């Protein structure tokens, strides 16, 4: 979503368009002429499955659903299910802080830090420095700020249709948001953890004459975290593309609808 201090990818500000080319999975063409009775049966079936899934997910009896199979080659439900642990209640410069000294705490920290790194505030020098001050380990703050300054240049801002200071021109709304889809710990010790955060992101300029409309992307941020001063902080982070799903058939919203959504819908504090 945003330039990283690893410089292992390049933002161009250009919009890529994928044209439909048949079924990407090699199946039969999509059919549209279903009868109303068949559609009703399908809807009822989906509702029943959803109700069953919600009831199963909300079981709070502490039953051994995670380990009932006893087979090591099958994933545990906890790999995707929410833990039920409450999110943090403190913030540092608007960024959640005070995460638990545990694997779940490291995942929660990584998810919230991904949101901060992909925010519109990263395009402004002052707010970017404050974000990095809040989420990086103290010895790495200065070097991270310097690396980000080289990435978030006035030229890069202009390539997105922004002013040189990263602000949106009058009459336009700049959109830069990251939404974590899931997290995974790949390495961990008592005071360090490497966490991957799978994300979906929005980037672009909403406005009637914008040449850089808001587009969606999928990427994974890898963070190496360290437990320091009673919280998880980032030592290094990098980003790579994907995994990305097949684009759907959603109709793109107008610039006015997109601007209104960004102004009205707030973000979340993420917790594992």
Short mmCIF file of the C-alpha atoms (twelve columns), coordinates in Angstrom:
data_MODEL
# 
_entry.id   MODEL 
# 
loop_
_atom_site.group_PDB 
_atom_site.id 
_atom_site.type_symbol 
_atom_site.label_atom_id 
_atom_site.label_alt_id 
_atom_site.label_comp_id 
_atom_site.label_asym_id 
_atom_site.label_seq_id 
_atom_site.Cartn_x 
_atom_site.Cartn_y 
_atom_site.Cartn_z 
_atom_site.pdbx_PDB_model_num 
ATOM 1   C CA . UNK A 1   0.000   0.000   0.000   1 
ATOM 2   C CA . UNK A 2   2.805   2.358   0.786   1 
ATOM 3   C CA . UNK A 3   6.509   2.535   0.090   1 
ATOM 4   C CA . UNK A 4   8.480   0.493   2.583   1 
ATOM 5   C CA . UNK A 5   11.864  0.979   4.121   1 
ATOM 6   C CA . UNK A 6   13.025  -2.148  2.371   1 
ATOM 7   C CA . UNK A 7   12.551  -0.631  -1.107  1 
ATOM 8   C CA . UNK A 8   11.641  -4.000  -2.586  1 
ATOM 9   C CA . UNK A 9   8.816   -2.701  -4.737  1 
ATOM 10  C CA . UNK A 10  7.878   0.457   -6.612  1 
ATOM 11  C CA . UNK A 11  4.760   2.598   -6.505  1 
ATOM 12  C CA . UNK A 12  3.945   4.104   -9.878  1 
ATOM 13  C CA . UNK A 13  0.589   5.748   -9.182  1 
ATOM 14  C CA . UNK A 14  -0.788  4.203   -12.377 1 
ATOM 15  C CA . UNK A 15  -4.065  2.320   -12.467 1 
ATOM 16  C CA . UNK A 16  -4.026  -1.223  -13.810 1 
ATOM 17  C CA . UNK A 17  -7.185  -2.599  -15.391 1 
ATOM 18  C CA . UNK A 18  -7.879  -6.311  -15.731 1 
ATOM 19  C CA . UNK A 19  -10.350 -7.255  -18.441 1 
ATOM 20  C CA . UNK A 20  -12.478 -10.346 -18.017 1 
ATOM 21  C CA . UNK A 21  -11.045 -13.357 -19.784 1 
ATOM 22  C CA . UNK A 22  -13.375 -16.219 -18.994 1 
ATOM 23  C CA . UNK A 23  -13.437 -18.371 -15.908 1 
ATOM 24  C CA . UNK A 24  -9.994  -18.140 -14.229 1 
ATOM 25  C CA . UNK A 25  -10.499 -21.550 -12.722 1 
ATOM 26  C CA . UNK A 26  -11.148 -23.216 -16.095 1 
ATOM 27  C CA . UNK A 27  -14.766 -24.095 -15.373 1 
ATOM 28  C CA . UNK A 28  -17.938 -23.621 -17.339 1 
ATOM 29  C CA . UNK A 29  -19.108 -20.106 -18.235 1 
ATOM 30  C CA . UNK A 30  -21.231 -18.313 -15.640 1 
ATOM 31  C CA . UNK A 31  -24.946 -18.833 -16.102 1 
ATOM 32  C CA . UNK A 32  -27.454 -16.120 -15.261 1 
ATOM 33  C CA . UNK A 33  -30.903 -17.502 -16.070 1 
ATOM 34  C CA . UNK A 34  -31.838 -19.302 -12.830 1 
ATOM 35  C CA . UNK A 35  -35.473 -19.773 -11.933 1 
ATOM 36  C CA . UNK A 36  -36.910 -17.928 -8.901  1 
ATOM 37  C CA . UNK A 37  -37.595 -21.189 -7.027  1 
ATOM 38  C CA . UNK A 38  -34.035 -22.394 -7.436  1 
ATOM 39  C CA . UNK A 39  -32.731 -19.013 -6.270  1 
ATOM 40  C CA . UNK A 40  -34.952 -19.183 -3.192  1 
ATOM 41  C CA . UNK A 41  -33.669 -22.647 -2.308  1 
ATOM 42  C CA . UNK A 42  -30.101 -21.427 -2.723  1 
ATOM 43  C CA . UNK A 43  -30.674 -18.389 -0.484  1 
ATOM 44  C CA . UNK A 44  -32.350 -20.500 2.217   1 
ATOM 45  C CA . UNK A 45  -29.495 -22.982 2.097   1 
ATOM 46  C CA . UNK A 46  -26.896 -20.236 2.478   1 
ATOM 47  C CA . UNK A 47  -28.776 -18.702 5.423   1 
ATOM 48  C CA . UNK A 48  -28.976 -22.069 7.181   1 
ATOM 49  C CA . UNK A 49  -25.249 -22.625 6.694   1 
ATOM 50  C CA . UNK A 50  -24.457 -19.151 8.001   1 
ATOM 51  C CA . UNK A 51  -26.561 -19.676 11.114  1 
ATOM 52  C CA . UNK A 52  -24.859 -22.992 11.771  1 
ATOM 53  C CA . UNK A 53  -21.425 -21.469 11.253  1 
ATOM 54  C CA . UNK A 54  -22.152 -18.565 13.611  1 
ATOM 55  C CA . UNK A 55  -23.486 -20.897 16.274  1 
ATOM 56  C CA . UNK A 56  -20.393 -23.078 16.019  1 
ATOM 57  C CA . UNK A 57  -18.007 -20.111 16.114  1 
ATOM 58  C CA . UNK A 58  -19.708 -18.649 19.200  1 
ATOM 59  C CA . UNK A 59  -19.372 -21.779 21.309  1 
ATOM 60  C CA . UNK A 60  -17.885 -20.604 24.548  1 
ATOM 61  C CA . UNK A 61  -17.789 -23.908 26.392  1 
ATOM 62  C CA . UNK A 62  -14.030 -24.365 26.017  1 
ATOM 63  C CA . UNK A 63  -14.542 -27.694 24.250  1 
ATOM 64  C CA . UNK A 64  -11.567 -29.310 22.577  1 
ATOM 65  C CA . UNK A 65  -12.576 -28.518 19.001  1 
ATOM 66  C CA . UNK A 66  -9.015  -27.446 18.211  1 
ATOM 67  C CA . UNK A 67  -7.478  -30.840 18.928  1 
ATOM 68  C CA . UNK A 68  -10.306 -33.332 18.570  1 
ATOM 69  C CA . UNK A 69  -8.985  -34.893 15.369  1 
ATOM 70  C CA . UNK A 70  -5.574  -35.707 16.785  1 
ATOM 71  C CA . UNK A 71  -4.050  -35.454 13.308  1 
ATOM 72  C CA . UNK A 72  -1.003  -33.229 12.936  1 
ATOM 73  C CA . UNK A 73  -1.605  -32.678 9.217   1 
ATOM 74  C CA . UNK A 74  -4.882  -30.858 9.758   1 
ATOM 75  C CA . UNK A 75  -5.000  -27.140 10.661  1 
ATOM 76  C CA . UNK A 76  -6.249  -26.084 14.088  1 
ATOM 77  C CA . UNK A 77  -9.352  -23.916 14.134  1 
ATOM 78  C CA . UNK A 78  -7.443  -21.386 16.242  1 
ATOM 79  C CA . UNK A 79  -5.264  -20.606 13.227  1 
ATOM 80  C CA . UNK A 80  -8.118  -18.512 11.858  1 
ATOM 81  C CA . UNK A 81  -10.655 -18.133 14.677  1 
ATOM 82  C CA . UNK A 82  -10.615 -15.043 16.874  1 
ATOM 83  C CA . UNK A 83  -9.176  -15.666 20.336  1 
ATOM 84  C CA . UNK A 84  -11.754 -13.596 22.199  1 
ATOM 85  C CA . UNK A 85  -9.022  -11.580 23.912  1 
ATOM 86  C CA . UNK A 86  -10.046 -7.942  24.340  1 
ATOM 87  C CA . UNK A 87  -8.116  -5.379  22.291  1 
ATOM 88  C CA . UNK A 88  -5.832  -2.876  23.976  1 
ATOM 89  C CA . UNK A 89  -7.331  0.219   25.566  1 
ATOM 90  C CA . UNK A 90  -4.338  2.555   25.347  1 
ATOM 91  C CA . UNK A 91  -2.974  4.528   22.420  1 
ATOM 92  C CA . UNK A 92  0.302   6.229   21.585  1 
ATOM 93  C CA . UNK A 93  -0.260  9.158   19.253  1 
ATOM 94  C CA . UNK A 94  -3.554  7.637   18.121  1 
ATOM 95  C CA . UNK A 95  -1.969  4.224   17.473  1 
ATOM 96  C CA . UNK A 96  -2.981  1.291   19.718  1 
ATOM 97  C CA . UNK A 97  -0.281  0.336   22.212  1 
ATOM 98  C CA . UNK A 98  0.268   -1.774  25.318  1 
ATOM 99  C CA . UNK A 99  -0.029  -5.176  23.648  1 
ATOM 100 C CA . UNK A 100 0.274   -8.431  25.570  1 
ATOM 101 C CA . UNK A 101 3.686   -10.059 25.915  1 
ATOM 102 C CA . UNK A 102 2.567   -13.102 23.936  1 
ATOM 103 C CA . UNK A 103 2.210   -14.435 20.422  1 
ATOM 104 C CA . UNK A 104 -1.314  -13.042 20.202  1 
ATOM 105 C CA . UNK A 105 -0.043  -9.677  21.404  1 
ATOM 106 C CA . UNK A 106 2.602   -9.667  18.679  1 
ATOM 107 C CA . UNK A 107 -0.013  -10.454 16.025  1 
ATOM 108 C CA . UNK A 108 -2.311  -7.712  17.302  1 
ATOM 109 C CA . UNK A 109 0.555   -5.220  17.302  1 
ATOM 110 C CA . UNK A 110 1.553   -6.151  13.755  1 
ATOM 111 C CA . UNK A 111 -2.014  -5.779  12.475  1 
ATOM 112 C CA . UNK A 112 -2.421  -2.324  14.015  1 
ATOM 113 C CA . UNK A 113 1.006   -1.214  12.847  1 
ATOM 114 C CA . UNK A 114 0.126   -2.315  9.299   1 
ATOM 115 C CA . UNK A 115 -2.865  0.042   9.427   1 
ATOM 116 C CA . UNK A 116 -0.637  2.908   10.540  1 
ATOM 117 C CA . UNK A 117 1.991   2.231   7.870   1 
ATOM 118 C CA . UNK A 118 -0.686  2.201   5.171   1 
ATOM 119 C CA . UNK A 119 -2.498  5.344   6.301   1 
ATOM 120 C CA . UNK A 120 -2.797  8.688   4.521   1 
ATOM 121 C CA . UNK A 121 -0.842  10.258  7.411   1 
ATOM 122 C CA . UNK A 122 2.313   8.582   6.106   1 
ATOM 123 C CA . UNK A 123 2.340   11.058  3.212   1 
ATOM 124 C CA . UNK A 124 2.928   14.018  5.537   1 
ATOM 125 C CA . UNK A 125 6.432   14.440  7.003   1 
ATOM 126 C CA . UNK A 126 5.386   15.459  10.519  1 
ATOM 127 C CA . UNK A 127 2.703   12.812  10.989  1 
ATOM 128 C CA . UNK A 128 4.902   10.150  9.365   1 
ATOM 129 C CA . UNK A 129 7.737   10.842  11.815  1 
ATOM 130 C CA . UNK A 130 5.263   10.613  14.714  1 
ATOM 131 C CA . UNK A 131 3.965   7.240   13.477  1 
ATOM 132 C CA . UNK A 132 7.456   5.815   13.153  1 
ATOM 133 C CA . UNK A 133 8.363   7.162   16.588  1 
ATOM 134 C CA . UNK A 134 5.406   5.250   18.021  1 
ATOM 135 C CA . UNK A 135 5.861   1.889   16.310  1 
ATOM 136 C CA . UNK A 136 9.602   1.416   15.705  1 
ATOM 137 C CA . UNK A 137 12.180  0.256   18.237  1 
ATOM 138 C CA . UNK A 138 14.071  3.326   19.554  1 
ATOM 139 C CA . UNK A 139 17.402  2.456   17.858  1 
ATOM 140 C CA . UNK A 140 15.658  2.166   14.475  1 
ATOM 141 C CA . UNK A 141 13.492  5.296   14.511  1 
ATOM 142 C CA . UNK A 142 16.010  7.654   12.908  1 
ATOM 143 C CA . UNK A 143 17.080  5.259   10.142  1 
ATOM 144 C CA . UNK A 144 13.464  4.380   9.389   1 
ATOM 145 C CA . UNK A 145 12.496  8.049   9.141   1 
ATOM 146 C CA . UNK A 146 15.388  8.668   6.753   1 
ATOM 147 C CA . UNK A 147 14.418  5.688   4.574   1 
ATOM 148 C CA . UNK A 148 10.797  6.791   4.437   1 
ATOM 149 C CA . UNK A 149 11.812  10.334  3.508   1 
ATOM 150 C CA . UNK A 150 13.539  8.887   0.446   1 
ATOM 151 C CA . UNK A 151 10.383  6.989   -0.508  1 
ATOM 152 C CA . UNK A 152 7.725   9.616   0.231   1 
ATOM 153 C CA . UNK A 153 9.198   12.338  -1.945  1 
ATOM 154 C CA . UNK A 154 7.331   15.369  -3.328  1 
ATOM 155 C CA . UNK A 155 7.582   13.741  -6.754  1 
ATOM 156 C CA . UNK A 156 5.882   10.599  -5.473  1 
ATOM 157 C CA . UNK A 157 3.067   12.666  -3.952  1 
ATOM 158 C CA . UNK A 158 2.586   14.517  -7.235  1 
ATOM 159 C CA . UNK A 159 2.444   11.225  -9.131  1 
ATOM 160 C CA . UNK A 160 -0.649  10.397  -7.072  1 
ATOM 161 C CA . UNK A 161 -2.206  13.791  -7.775  1 
ATOM 162 C CA . UNK A 162 -1.338  15.215  -4.342  1 
ATOM 163 C CA . UNK A 163 0.355   18.445  -3.391  1 
ATOM 164 C CA . UNK A 164 4.078   18.245  -2.689  1 
ATOM 165 C CA . UNK A 165 3.428   18.089  1.081   1 
ATOM 166 C CA . UNK A 166 1.198   15.030  0.669   1 
ATOM 167 C CA . UNK A 167 -2.101  16.863  1.087   1 
ATOM 168 C CA . UNK A 168 -5.033  16.536  -1.312  1 
ATOM 169 C CA . UNK A 169 -5.879  19.398  -3.666  1 
ATOM 170 C CA . UNK A 170 -9.020  21.388  -2.862  1 
ATOM 171 C CA . UNK A 171 -12.140 19.500  -3.865  1 
ATOM 172 C CA . UNK A 172 -10.489 16.081  -3.719  1 
ATOM 173 C CA . UNK A 173 -10.265 13.382  -1.048  1 
ATOM 174 C CA . UNK A 174 -7.086  11.356  -0.706  1 
ATOM 175 C CA . UNK A 175 -7.645  7.720   0.236   1 
ATOM 176 C CA . UNK A 176 -4.932  5.497   1.686   1 
ATOM 177 C CA . UNK A 177 -6.177  2.732   3.950   1 
ATOM 178 C CA . UNK A 178 -4.953  -0.710  4.916   1 
ATOM 179 C CA . UNK A 179 -7.223  -3.429  6.292   1 
ATOM 180 C CA . UNK A 180 -5.587  -6.545  7.782   1 
ATOM 181 C CA . UNK A 181 -7.250  -9.778  6.668   1 
ATOM 182 C CA . UNK A 182 -5.203  -12.110 8.858   1 
ATOM 183 C CA . UNK A 183 -1.911  -12.558 10.693  1 
ATOM 184 C CA . UNK A 184 0.619   -15.354 11.068  1 
ATOM 185 C CA . UNK A 185 3.645   -15.769 13.353  1 
ATOM 186 C CA . UNK A 186 6.487   -17.394 11.435  1 
ATOM 187 C CA . UNK A 187 9.238   -17.135 14.074  1 
ATOM 188 C CA . UNK A 188 9.096   -16.392 17.777  1 
ATOM 189 C CA . UNK A 189 11.165  -16.292 20.955  1 
ATOM 190 C CA . UNK A 190 10.263  -14.835 24.323  1 
ATOM 191 C CA . UNK A 191 11.154  -11.278 23.299  1 
ATOM 192 C CA . UNK A 192 11.008  -11.333 19.486  1 
ATOM 193 C CA . UNK A 193 8.576   -12.381 16.780  1 
ATOM 194 C CA . UNK A 194 8.281   -12.298 13.012  1 
ATOM 195 C CA . UNK A 195 4.696   -11.719 11.937  1 
ATOM 196 C CA . UNK A 196 3.161   -11.682 8.468   1 
ATOM 197 C CA . UNK A 197 0.047   -9.551  7.956   1 
ATOM 198 C CA . UNK A 198 -2.112  -10.245 4.926   1 
ATOM 199 C CA . UNK A 199 -3.790  -6.996  3.888   1 
ATOM 200 C CA . UNK A 200 -6.171  -5.346  1.497   1 
ATOM 201 C CA . UNK A 201 -5.529  -1.724  0.682   1 
ATOM 202 C CA . UNK A 202 -7.114  1.324   -0.937  1 
ATOM 203 C CA . UNK A 203 -5.082  4.055   -2.617  1 
ATOM 204 C CA . UNK A 204 -6.053  6.935   -4.841  1 
ATOM 205 C CA . UNK A 205 -7.564  10.373  -5.176  1 
ATOM 206 C CA . UNK A 206 -11.360 10.695  -5.183  1 
ATOM 207 C CA . UNK A 207 -12.638 13.615  -7.258  1 
ATOM 208 C CA . UNK A 208 -14.555 14.356  -10.439 1 
ATOM 209 C CA . UNK A 209 -11.434 15.019  -12.504 1 
ATOM 210 C CA . UNK A 210 -9.017  12.689  -10.745 1 
ATOM 211 C CA . UNK A 211 -6.600  10.835  -13.004 1 
ATOM 212 C CA . UNK A 212 -5.673  8.504   -10.107 1 
ATOM 213 C CA . UNK A 213 -8.977  6.975   -8.948  1 
ATOM 214 C CA . UNK A 214 -9.106  4.881   -5.789  1 
ATOM 215 C CA . UNK A 215 -8.022  1.317   -6.503  1 
ATOM 216 C CA . UNK A 216 -7.754  -1.831  -4.427  1 
ATOM 217 C CA . UNK A 217 -4.641  -3.947  -3.884  1 
ATOM 218 C CA . UNK A 218 -3.620  -7.033  -1.920  1 
ATOM 219 C CA . UNK A 219 -0.280  -7.472  -0.210  1 
ATOM 220 C CA . UNK A 220 1.517   -9.046  2.745   1 
ATOM 221 C CA . UNK A 221 3.628   -7.068  5.212   1 
ATOM 222 C CA . UNK A 222 6.306   -8.940  7.143   1 
ATOM 223 C CA . UNK A 223 7.389   -7.386  10.433  1 
ATOM 224 C CA . UNK A 224 10.181  -8.371  12.757  1 
ATOM 225 C CA . UNK A 225 9.091   -7.287  16.228  1 
ATOM 226 C CA . UNK A 226 10.934  -6.909  19.509  1 
ATOM 227 C CA . UNK A 227 9.559   -6.656  23.042  1 
ATOM 228 C CA . UNK A 228 10.954  -3.408  24.409  1 
ATOM 229 C CA . UNK A 229 9.838   -1.001  27.149  1 
ATOM 230 C CA . UNK A 230 6.737   -3.069  27.844  1 
ATOM 231 C CA . UNK A 231 5.405   -3.276  24.282  1 
ATOM 232 C CA . UNK A 232 6.001   -4.797  20.845  1 
ATOM 233 C CA . UNK A 233 7.880   -2.541  18.424  1 
ATOM 234 C CA . UNK A 234 9.072   -2.993  14.835  1 
ATOM 235 C CA . UNK A 235 12.726  -3.647  14.086  1 
ATOM 236 C CA . UNK A 236 12.271  -4.004  10.314  1 
ATOM 237 C CA . UNK A 237 9.377   -4.450  7.910   1 
ATOM 238 C CA . UNK A 238 8.951   -5.298  4.239   1 
ATOM 239 C CA . UNK A 239 6.111   -5.814  1.803   1 
ATOM 240 C CA . UNK A 240 5.281   -8.091  -1.115  1 
ATOM 241 C CA . UNK A 241 2.278   -8.425  -3.421  1 
ATOM 242 C CA . UNK A 242 -0.596  -10.850 -2.797  1 
ATOM 243 C CA . UNK A 243 -2.157  -13.227 -2.188  1 
ATOM 244 C CA . UNK A 244 -4.851  -11.605 -4.327  1 
ATOM 245 C CA . UNK A 245 -8.319  -13.040 -5.045  1 
ATOM 246 C CA . UNK A 246 -9.969  -13.057 -8.461  1 
ATOM 247 C CA . UNK A 247 -11.595 -9.632  -9.030  1 
ATOM 248 C CA . UNK A 248 -15.359 -9.681  -8.566  1 
ATOM 249 C CA . UNK A 249 -18.115 -8.076  -10.589 1 
ATOM 250 C CA . UNK A 250 -18.642 -5.103  -8.269  1 
ATOM 251 C CA . UNK A 251 -19.592 -1.844  -9.947  1 
ATOM 252 C CA . UNK A 252 -17.133 0.922   -9.140  1 
ATOM 253 C CA . UNK A 253 -18.602 3.709   -6.988  1 
ATOM 254 C CA . UNK A 254 -18.579 7.338   -8.025  1 
ATOM 255 C CA . UNK A 255 -15.939 9.706   -6.668  1 
ATOM 256 C CA . UNK A 256 -18.598 11.344  -4.490  1 
ATOM 257 C CA . UNK A 257 -19.639 8.034   -2.960  1 
ATOM 258 C CA . UNK A 258 -16.029 7.122   -2.275  1 
ATOM 259 C CA . UNK A 259 -15.251 10.463  -0.644  1 
ATOM 260 C CA . UNK A 260 -18.339 10.193  1.539   1 
ATOM 261 C CA . UNK A 261 -17.441 6.656   2.615   1 
ATOM 262 C CA . UNK A 262 -13.919 7.661   3.627   1 
ATOM 263 C CA . UNK A 263 -15.245 10.588  5.670   1 
ATOM 264 C CA . UNK A 264 -18.032 8.627   7.378   1 
ATOM 265 C CA . UNK A 265 -16.508 5.196   8.046   1 
ATOM 266 C CA . UNK A 266 -13.864 5.041   10.758  1 
ATOM 267 C CA . UNK A 267 -11.212 2.401   11.318  1 
ATOM 268 C CA . UNK A 268 -10.773 -0.347  13.896  1 
ATOM 269 C CA . UNK A 269 -8.402  -1.475  16.612  1 
ATOM 270 C CA . UNK A 270 -7.317  -4.955  15.578  1 
ATOM 271 C CA . UNK A 271 -6.797  -7.809  18.032  1 
ATOM 272 C CA . UNK A 272 -6.008  -11.473 17.578  1 
# 
